[in-house]
PDB file of C-alpha atoms in Angstrom:
ATOM      1  CA  UNK A   1      64.110 -45.358-113.752  1.00  0.00           C
ATOM      2  CA  UNK A   2      65.849 -42.853-111.448  1.00  0.00           C
ATOM      3  CA  UNK A   3      63.761 -40.089-109.922  1.00  0.00           C
ATOM      4  CA  UNK A   4      66.168 -38.490-107.455  1.00  0.00           C
ATOM      5  CA  UNK A   5      64.682 -35.045-108.206  1.00  0.00           C
ATOM      6  CA  UNK A   6      61.662 -36.175-106.168  1.00  0.00           C
ATOM      7  CA  UNK A   7      63.768 -36.059-102.968  1.00  0.00           C
ATOM      8  CA  UNK A   8      63.092 -32.760-101.236  1.00  0.00           C
ATOM      9  CA  UNK A   9      64.387 -33.383 -97.703  1.00  0.00           C
ATOM     10  CA  UNK A  10      66.544 -35.841 -95.796  1.00  0.00           C
ATOM     11  CA  UNK A  11      68.544 -36.069 -92.584  1.00  0.00           C
ATOM     12  CA  UNK A  12      72.326 -36.273 -92.397  1.00  0.00           C
ATOM     13  CA  UNK A  13      73.603 -39.338 -90.557  1.00  0.00           C
ATOM     14  CA  UNK A  14      77.242 -38.246 -90.515  1.00  0.00           C
ATOM     15  CA  UNK A  15      78.289 -38.759 -86.870  1.00  0.00           C
ATOM     16  CA  UNK A  16      74.604 -39.207 -86.073  1.00  0.00           C
ATOM     17  CA  UNK A  17      72.023 -41.991 -85.789  1.00  0.00           C
ATOM     18  CA  UNK A  18      68.532 -42.687 -84.456  1.00  0.00           C
ATOM     19  CA  UNK A  19      67.218 -45.119 -81.872  1.00  0.00           C
ATOM     20  CA  UNK A  20      63.528 -46.045 -81.779  1.00  0.00           C
ATOM     21  CA  UNK A  21      62.333 -46.252 -78.155  1.00  0.00           C
ATOM     22  CA  UNK A  22      58.815 -47.102 -79.303  1.00  0.00           C
ATOM     23  CA  UNK A  23      60.112 -50.536 -80.306  1.00  0.00           C
ATOM     24  CA  UNK A  24      61.316 -51.321 -76.782  1.00  0.00           C
ATOM     25  CA  UNK A  25      59.763 -54.235 -74.935  1.00  0.00           C
ATOM     26  CA  UNK A  26      56.911 -52.966 -72.779  1.00  0.00           C
ATOM     27  CA  UNK A  27      56.133 -49.953 -74.965  1.00  0.00           C
ATOM     28  CA  UNK A  28      52.398 -49.471 -75.694  1.00  0.00           C
ATOM     29  CA  UNK A  29      53.162 -49.613 -79.437  1.00  0.00           C
ATOM     30  CA  UNK A  30      55.662 -52.487 -79.386  1.00  0.00           C
ATOM     31  CA  UNK A  31      53.027 -55.026 -80.473  1.00  0.00           C
ATOM     32  CA  UNK A  32      52.958 -53.342 -83.898  1.00  0.00           C
ATOM     33  CA  UNK A  33      56.518 -54.497 -84.658  1.00  0.00           C
ATOM     34  CA  UNK A  34      56.609 -57.821 -82.811  1.00  0.00           C
ATOM     35  CA  UNK A  35      55.342 -61.231 -83.835  1.00  0.00           C
ATOM     36  CA  UNK A  36      55.842 -60.431 -87.533  1.00  0.00           C
ATOM     37  CA  UNK A  37      55.612 -63.285 -90.020  1.00  0.00           C
ATOM     38  CA  UNK A  38      56.405 -60.945 -92.895  1.00  0.00           C
ATOM     39  CA  UNK A  39      58.610 -57.876 -93.108  1.00  0.00           C
ATOM     40  CA  UNK A  40      59.561 -55.104 -95.498  1.00  0.00           C
ATOM     41  CA  UNK A  41      62.195 -52.440 -94.827  1.00  0.00           C
ATOM     42  CA  UNK A  42      62.394 -49.403 -97.119  1.00  0.00           C
ATOM     43  CA  UNK A  43      64.556 -46.275 -97.230  1.00  0.00           C
ATOM     44  CA  UNK A  44      65.948 -43.680 -99.589  1.00  0.00           C
ATOM     45  CA  UNK A  45      69.640 -43.294 -98.939  1.00  0.00           C
ATOM     46  CA  UNK A  46      72.732 -41.570-100.282  1.00  0.00           C
ATOM     47  CA  UNK A  47      76.118 -42.652 -98.958  1.00  0.00           C
ATOM     48  CA  UNK A  48      78.797 -39.983 -99.094  1.00  0.00           C
ATOM     49  CA  UNK A  49      81.658 -42.226 -98.022  1.00  0.00           C
ATOM     50  CA  UNK A  50      81.669 -46.002 -97.594  1.00  0.00           C
ATOM     51  CA  UNK A  51      84.676 -45.761 -95.290  1.00  0.00           C
ATOM     52  CA  UNK A  52      88.177 -47.154 -95.112  1.00  0.00           C
ATOM     53  CA  UNK A  53      89.603 -50.417 -93.823  1.00  0.00           C
ATOM     54  CA  UNK A  54      88.481 -49.501 -90.303  1.00  0.00           C
ATOM     55  CA  UNK A  55      84.824 -49.240 -91.360  1.00  0.00           C
ATOM     56  CA  UNK A  56      83.557 -52.177 -93.385  1.00  0.00           C
ATOM     57  CA  UNK A  57      79.860 -51.630 -92.597  1.00  0.00           C
ATOM     58  CA  UNK A  58      77.453 -48.761 -93.317  1.00  0.00           C
ATOM     59  CA  UNK A  59      74.232 -49.530 -91.448  1.00  0.00           C
ATOM     60  CA  UNK A  60      70.863 -48.579 -92.887  1.00  0.00           C
ATOM     61  CA  UNK A  61      68.433 -49.975 -90.290  1.00  0.00           C
ATOM     62  CA  UNK A  62      67.567 -52.870 -88.049  1.00  0.00           C
ATOM     63  CA  UNK A  63      69.027 -54.863 -85.176  1.00  0.00           C
ATOM     64  CA  UNK A  64      72.596 -56.138 -85.137  1.00  0.00           C
ATOM     65  CA  UNK A  65      72.921 -59.947 -85.370  1.00  0.00           C
ATOM     66  CA  UNK A  66      69.155 -60.281 -85.696  1.00  0.00           C
ATOM     67  CA  UNK A  67      67.466 -58.409 -88.560  1.00  0.00           C
ATOM     68  CA  UNK A  68      69.678 -55.840 -90.279  1.00  0.00           C
ATOM     69  CA  UNK A  69      69.903 -54.086 -93.659  1.00  0.00           C
ATOM     70  CA  UNK A  70      73.322 -52.593 -94.405  1.00  0.00           C
ATOM     71  CA  UNK A  71      76.113 -52.009 -96.872  1.00  0.00           C
ATOM     72  CA  UNK A  72      79.210 -54.186 -96.571  1.00  0.00           C
ATOM     73  CA  UNK A  73      80.576 -56.614 -94.013  1.00  0.00           C
ATOM     74  CA  UNK A  74      83.793 -58.473 -93.376  1.00  0.00           C
ATOM     75  CA  UNK A  75      84.483 -60.324 -96.628  1.00  0.00           C
ATOM     76  CA  UNK A  76      81.845 -58.355 -98.586  1.00  0.00           C
ATOM     77  CA  UNK A  77      82.394 -55.308-100.801  1.00  0.00           C
ATOM     78  CA  UNK A  78      81.737 -52.193 -98.714  1.00  0.00           C
ATOM     79  CA  UNK A  79      79.381 -50.893-101.411  1.00  0.00           C
ATOM     80  CA  UNK A  80      77.205 -54.014-101.638  1.00  0.00           C
ATOM     81  CA  UNK A  81      73.796 -54.222 -99.968  1.00  0.00           C
ATOM     82  CA  UNK A  82      73.395 -57.036 -97.468  1.00  0.00           C
ATOM     83  CA  UNK A  83      70.469 -58.319 -95.392  1.00  0.00           C
ATOM     84  CA  UNK A  84      71.050 -60.503 -92.359  1.00  0.00           C
ATOM     85  CA  UNK A  85      68.435 -62.402 -90.339  1.00  0.00           C
ATOM     86  CA  UNK A  86      69.648 -64.507 -87.396  1.00  0.00           C
ATOM     87  CA  UNK A  87      73.162 -63.760 -88.724  1.00  0.00           C
ATOM     88  CA  UNK A  88      72.334 -65.540 -92.012  1.00  0.00           C
ATOM     89  CA  UNK A  89      73.544 -63.132 -94.677  1.00  0.00           C
ATOM     90  CA  UNK A  90      72.573 -62.608 -98.301  1.00  0.00           C
ATOM     91  CA  UNK A  91      73.415 -62.083-101.104  1.00  0.00           C
ATOM     92  CA  UNK A  92      76.852 -63.647-101.386  1.00  0.00           C
ATOM     93  CA  UNK A  93      79.781 -61.261-101.960  1.00  0.00           C
ATOM     94  CA  UNK A  94      79.519 -59.943-105.511  1.00  0.00           C
ATOM     95  CA  UNK A  95      81.530 -57.026-106.905  1.00  0.00           C
ATOM     96  CA  UNK A  96      79.006 -56.608-109.735  1.00  0.00           C
ATOM     97  CA  UNK A  97      76.370 -55.509-107.178  1.00  0.00           C
ATOM     98  CA  UNK A  98      78.144 -52.493-105.719  1.00  0.00           C
ATOM     99  CA  UNK A  99      76.375 -49.126-105.458  1.00  0.00           C
ATOM    100  CA  UNK A 100      78.050 -45.769-105.881  1.00  0.00           C
ATOM    101  CA  UNK A 101      78.820 -43.017-103.343  1.00  0.00           C
ATOM    102  CA  UNK A 102      77.034 -39.714-103.857  1.00  0.00           C
ATOM    103  CA  UNK A 103      74.050 -41.348-105.597  1.00  0.00           C
ATOM    104  CA  UNK A 104      70.507 -41.500-104.242  1.00  0.00           C
ATOM    105  CA  UNK A 105      68.979 -44.976-104.125  1.00  0.00           C
ATOM    106  CA  UNK A 106      65.684 -46.337-102.928  1.00  0.00           C
ATOM    107  CA  UNK A 107      66.475 -49.631-101.203  1.00  0.00           C
ATOM    108  CA  UNK A 108      64.052 -52.242 -99.912  1.00  0.00           C
ATOM    109  CA  UNK A 109      64.175 -55.754 -98.512  1.00  0.00           C
ATOM    110  CA  UNK A 110      61.280 -58.170 -98.043  1.00  0.00           C
ATOM    111  CA  UNK A 111      61.253 -61.328 -95.949  1.00  0.00           C
ATOM    112  CA  UNK A 112      58.593 -64.014 -95.417  1.00  0.00           C
ATOM    113  CA  UNK A 113      59.353 -66.235 -92.431  1.00  0.00           C
ATOM    114  CA  UNK A 114      56.841 -68.917 -93.424  1.00  0.00           C
ATOM    115  CA  UNK A 115      57.982 -69.390 -97.023  1.00  0.00           C
ATOM    116  CA  UNK A 116      61.579 -68.586 -95.957  1.00  0.00           C
ATOM    117  CA  UNK A 117      62.142 -66.243 -98.878  1.00  0.00           C
ATOM    118  CA  UNK A 118      63.745 -62.810 -99.102  1.00  0.00           C
ATOM    119  CA  UNK A 119      64.335 -60.224-101.827  1.00  0.00           C
ATOM    120  CA  UNK A 120      66.271 -56.979-102.075  1.00  0.00           C
ATOM    121  CA  UNK A 121      65.247 -54.190-104.444  1.00  0.00           C
ATOM    122  CA  UNK A 122      67.114 -51.092-105.630  1.00  0.00           C
ATOM    123  CA  UNK A 123      65.056 -48.303-107.210  1.00  0.00           C
ATOM    124  CA  UNK A 124      62.128 -50.708-107.468  1.00  0.00           C
ATOM    125  CA  UNK A 125      64.085 -53.319-109.424  1.00  0.00           C
ATOM    126  CA  UNK A 126      65.109 -56.744-108.134  1.00  0.00           C
ATOM    127  CA  UNK A 127      68.683 -56.706-106.823  1.00  0.00           C
ATOM    128  CA  UNK A 128      68.828 -60.200-105.317  1.00  0.00           C
ATOM    129  CA  UNK A 129      66.526 -62.937-103.998  1.00  0.00           C
ATOM    130  CA  UNK A 130      66.900 -66.154-102.036  1.00  0.00           C
ATOM    131  CA  UNK A 131      64.913 -69.272-101.079  1.00  0.00           C
ATOM    132  CA  UNK A 132      65.273 -71.508 -98.004  1.00  0.00           C
ATOM    133  CA  UNK A 133      66.422 -68.467 -96.055  1.00  0.00           C
ATOM    134  CA  UNK A 134      66.265 -67.702 -92.357  1.00  0.00           C
ATOM    135  CA  UNK A 135      64.115 -69.471 -89.800  1.00  0.00           C
ATOM    136  CA  UNK A 136      60.392 -70.104 -89.431  1.00  0.00           C
ATOM    137  CA  UNK A 137      60.267 -67.813 -86.408  1.00  0.00           C
ATOM    138  CA  UNK A 138      58.330 -64.596 -85.936  1.00  0.00           C
ATOM    139  CA  UNK A 139      60.365 -61.389 -86.126  1.00  0.00           C
ATOM    140  CA  UNK A 140      60.429 -59.198 -83.018  1.00  0.00           C
ATOM    141  CA  UNK A 141      61.908 -55.766 -83.677  1.00  0.00           C
ATOM    142  CA  UNK A 142      61.523 -54.897 -80.001  1.00  0.00           C
ATOM    143  CA  UNK A 143      63.943 -57.700 -79.183  1.00  0.00           C
ATOM    144  CA  UNK A 144      65.975 -56.651 -76.148  1.00  0.00           C
ATOM    145  CA  UNK A 145      67.328 -59.827 -74.527  1.00  0.00           C
ATOM    146  CA  UNK A 146      70.928 -59.150 -75.486  1.00  0.00           C
ATOM    147  CA  UNK A 147      71.233 -55.674 -74.026  1.00  0.00           C
ATOM    148  CA  UNK A 148      71.353 -52.051 -75.086  1.00  0.00           C
ATOM    149  CA  UNK A 149      73.579 -52.564 -78.134  1.00  0.00           C
ATOM    150  CA  UNK A 150      71.006 -54.843 -79.767  1.00  0.00           C
ATOM    151  CA  UNK A 151      68.060 -52.580 -80.468  1.00  0.00           C
ATOM    152  CA  UNK A 152      66.442 -51.164 -83.601  1.00  0.00           C
ATOM    153  CA  UNK A 153      68.495 -48.271 -84.943  1.00  0.00           C
ATOM    154  CA  UNK A 154      68.691 -46.209 -88.114  1.00  0.00           C
ATOM    155  CA  UNK A 155      72.215 -45.402 -89.288  1.00  0.00           C
ATOM    156  CA  UNK A 156      74.033 -47.396 -86.586  1.00  0.00           C
ATOM    157  CA  UNK A 157      73.942 -50.979 -85.368  1.00  0.00           C
ATOM    158  CA  UNK A 158      76.327 -51.727 -82.534  1.00  0.00           C
ATOM    159  CA  UNK A 159      78.654 -50.161 -79.998  1.00  0.00           C
ATOM    160  CA  UNK A 160      78.804 -46.982 -77.974  1.00  0.00           C
ATOM    161  CA  UNK A 161      77.447 -43.708 -79.444  1.00  0.00           C
ATOM    162  CA  UNK A 162      80.935 -42.552 -80.417  1.00  0.00           C
ATOM    163  CA  UNK A 163      81.747 -45.805 -82.234  1.00  0.00           C
ATOM    164  CA  UNK A 164      81.751 -44.834 -85.918  1.00  0.00           C
ATOM    165  CA  UNK A 165      82.748 -48.258 -87.241  1.00  0.00           C
ATOM    166  CA  UNK A 166      79.221 -49.220 -88.352  1.00  0.00           C
ATOM    167  CA  UNK A 167      77.651 -45.816 -88.953  1.00  0.00           C
ATOM    168  CA  UNK A 168      76.246 -44.618 -92.255  1.00  0.00           C
ATOM    169  CA  UNK A 169      78.037 -41.527 -93.554  1.00  0.00           C
ATOM    170  CA  UNK A 170      75.296 -40.076 -95.698  1.00  0.00           C
ATOM    171  CA  UNK A 171      71.664 -38.955 -95.838  1.00  0.00           C
ATOM    172  CA  UNK A 172      68.429 -40.874 -95.406  1.00  0.00           C
ATOM    173  CA  UNK A 173      64.678 -40.305 -95.697  1.00  0.00           C
ATOM    174  CA  UNK A 174      61.410 -42.177 -96.346  1.00  0.00           C
ATOM    175  CA  UNK A 175      62.266 -44.918 -93.845  1.00  0.00           C
ATOM    176  CA  UNK A 176      59.491 -47.509 -93.469  1.00  0.00           C
ATOM    177  CA  UNK A 177      58.844 -50.761 -91.643  1.00  0.00           C
ATOM    178  CA  UNK A 178      56.020 -53.028 -92.817  1.00  0.00           C
ATOM    179  CA  UNK A 179      54.407 -56.188 -91.443  1.00  0.00           C
ATOM    180  CA  UNK A 180      53.747 -57.437 -94.980  1.00  0.00           C
ATOM    181  CA  UNK A 181      55.819 -58.402 -98.004  1.00  0.00           C
ATOM    182  CA  UNK A 182      55.499 -55.545-100.463  1.00  0.00           C
ATOM    183  CA  UNK A 183      55.500 -56.501-104.130  1.00  0.00           C
ATOM    184  CA  UNK A 184      57.990 -55.096-106.604  1.00  0.00           C
ATOM    185  CA  UNK A 185      55.185 -53.076-108.199  1.00  0.00           C
ATOM    186  CA  UNK A 186      54.111 -51.606-104.844  1.00  0.00           C
ATOM    187  CA  UNK A 187      57.674 -50.727-103.927  1.00  0.00           C
ATOM    188  CA  UNK A 188      58.305 -49.034-107.275  1.00  0.00           C
ATOM    189  CA  UNK A 189      55.023 -47.092-107.228  1.00  0.00           C
ATOM    190  CA  UNK A 190      55.562 -45.680-103.730  1.00  0.00           C
ATOM    191  CA  UNK A 191      59.310 -45.149-103.580  1.00  0.00           C
ATOM    192  CA  UNK A 192      59.053 -41.437-102.812  1.00  0.00           C
ATOM    193  CA  UNK A 193      55.777 -41.244-100.900  1.00  0.00           C
ATOM    194  CA  UNK A 194      53.147 -43.527 -99.432  1.00  0.00           C
ATOM    195  CA  UNK A 195      49.817 -43.113 -97.635  1.00  0.00           C
ATOM    196  CA  UNK A 196      50.650 -43.407 -93.910  1.00  0.00           C
ATOM    197  CA  UNK A 197      47.433 -45.369 -93.358  1.00  0.00           C
ATOM    198  CA  UNK A 198      48.278 -48.089 -95.867  1.00  0.00           C
ATOM    199  CA  UNK A 199      47.511 -51.502 -94.298  1.00  0.00           C
ATOM    200  CA  UNK A 200      50.635 -53.200 -92.952  1.00  0.00           C
ATOM    201  CA  UNK A 201      52.664 -50.026 -92.479  1.00  0.00           C
ATOM    202  CA  UNK A 202      54.060 -50.209 -88.932  1.00  0.00           C
ATOM    203  CA  UNK A 203      56.371 -47.192 -88.841  1.00  0.00           C
ATOM    204  CA  UNK A 204      57.109 -44.376 -91.296  1.00  0.00           C
ATOM    205  CA  UNK A 205      59.684 -41.638 -90.809  1.00  0.00           C
ATOM    206  CA  UNK A 206      59.963 -39.008 -93.544  1.00  0.00           C
ATOM    207  CA  UNK A 207      62.875 -37.198 -91.818  1.00  0.00           C
ATOM    208  CA  UNK A 208      61.576 -33.855 -93.045  1.00  0.00           C
ATOM    209  CA  UNK A 209      61.466 -32.030 -89.685  1.00  0.00           C
ATOM    210  CA  UNK A 210      64.443 -29.810 -90.539  1.00  0.00           C
ATOM    211  CA  UNK A 211      65.465 -29.460 -86.880  1.00  0.00           C
ATOM    212  CA  UNK A 212      65.317 -31.146 -83.479  1.00  0.00           C
ATOM    213  CA  UNK A 213      66.142 -34.675 -82.383  1.00  0.00           C
ATOM    214  CA  UNK A 214      62.670 -36.271 -82.518  1.00  0.00           C
ATOM    215  CA  UNK A 215      61.336 -37.740 -85.759  1.00  0.00           C
ATOM    216  CA  UNK A 216      57.605 -38.120 -86.346  1.00  0.00           C
ATOM    217  CA  UNK A 217      56.137 -41.530 -87.063  1.00  0.00           C
ATOM    218  CA  UNK A 218      53.534 -40.699 -89.704  1.00  0.00           C
ATOM    219  CA  UNK A 219      51.536 -43.884 -89.100  1.00  0.00           C
ATOM    220  CA  UNK A 220      50.359 -42.575 -85.733  1.00  0.00           C
ATOM    221  CA  UNK A 221      51.728 -45.634 -83.924  1.00  0.00           C
ATOM    222  CA  UNK A 222      54.009 -43.422 -81.838  1.00  0.00           C
ATOM    223  CA  UNK A 223      57.368 -44.929 -82.841  1.00  0.00           C
ATOM    224  CA  UNK A 224      59.176 -41.607 -82.396  1.00  0.00           C
TER     225      UNK A 224
END
């Protein structure tokens, strides 16, 4: 079921992206997004242009080479969703799984480090799932050991600010990070809105400010 009419505001990520300083090591709120045994990413996104041969990746959110949700990759269709943890990528390249430019989609990925399972959902419906995936290690979204290029970003994943090769050319809103595995039913029910005080919700950016370069974290955890 598509409910794109429920989208009332979003931010353009054309030539633009967001870093989350609240996730940095040493931040008072960093403990909220570190030591995670379970994870859910969610966002509502519309890609205007998936790029040419020079841009194979359209980043949604996460940390490059560590825990990243994106469209495309070298050897993957540019319009296929991909999740990568510890550089282990899924699903396999599949031209039947491509999404369309100019269309709004709610996308979500869940990952359990203990059961080593992961699932991707599109508009609340299962897109792909995998067993024996990743490592039995906690997830640390404040991970900073590899330098400034490897930090949590929305709409960009690697390189200098003017490097467009991995940017998302489109709009995004309702971006969420959870410390739990959300069920398909929960994801579907709350695609377009969720109570900011829901247990397990670590960060929640509506992107409805309309101006400025600071985005409110509606959970109150200060990841802004």
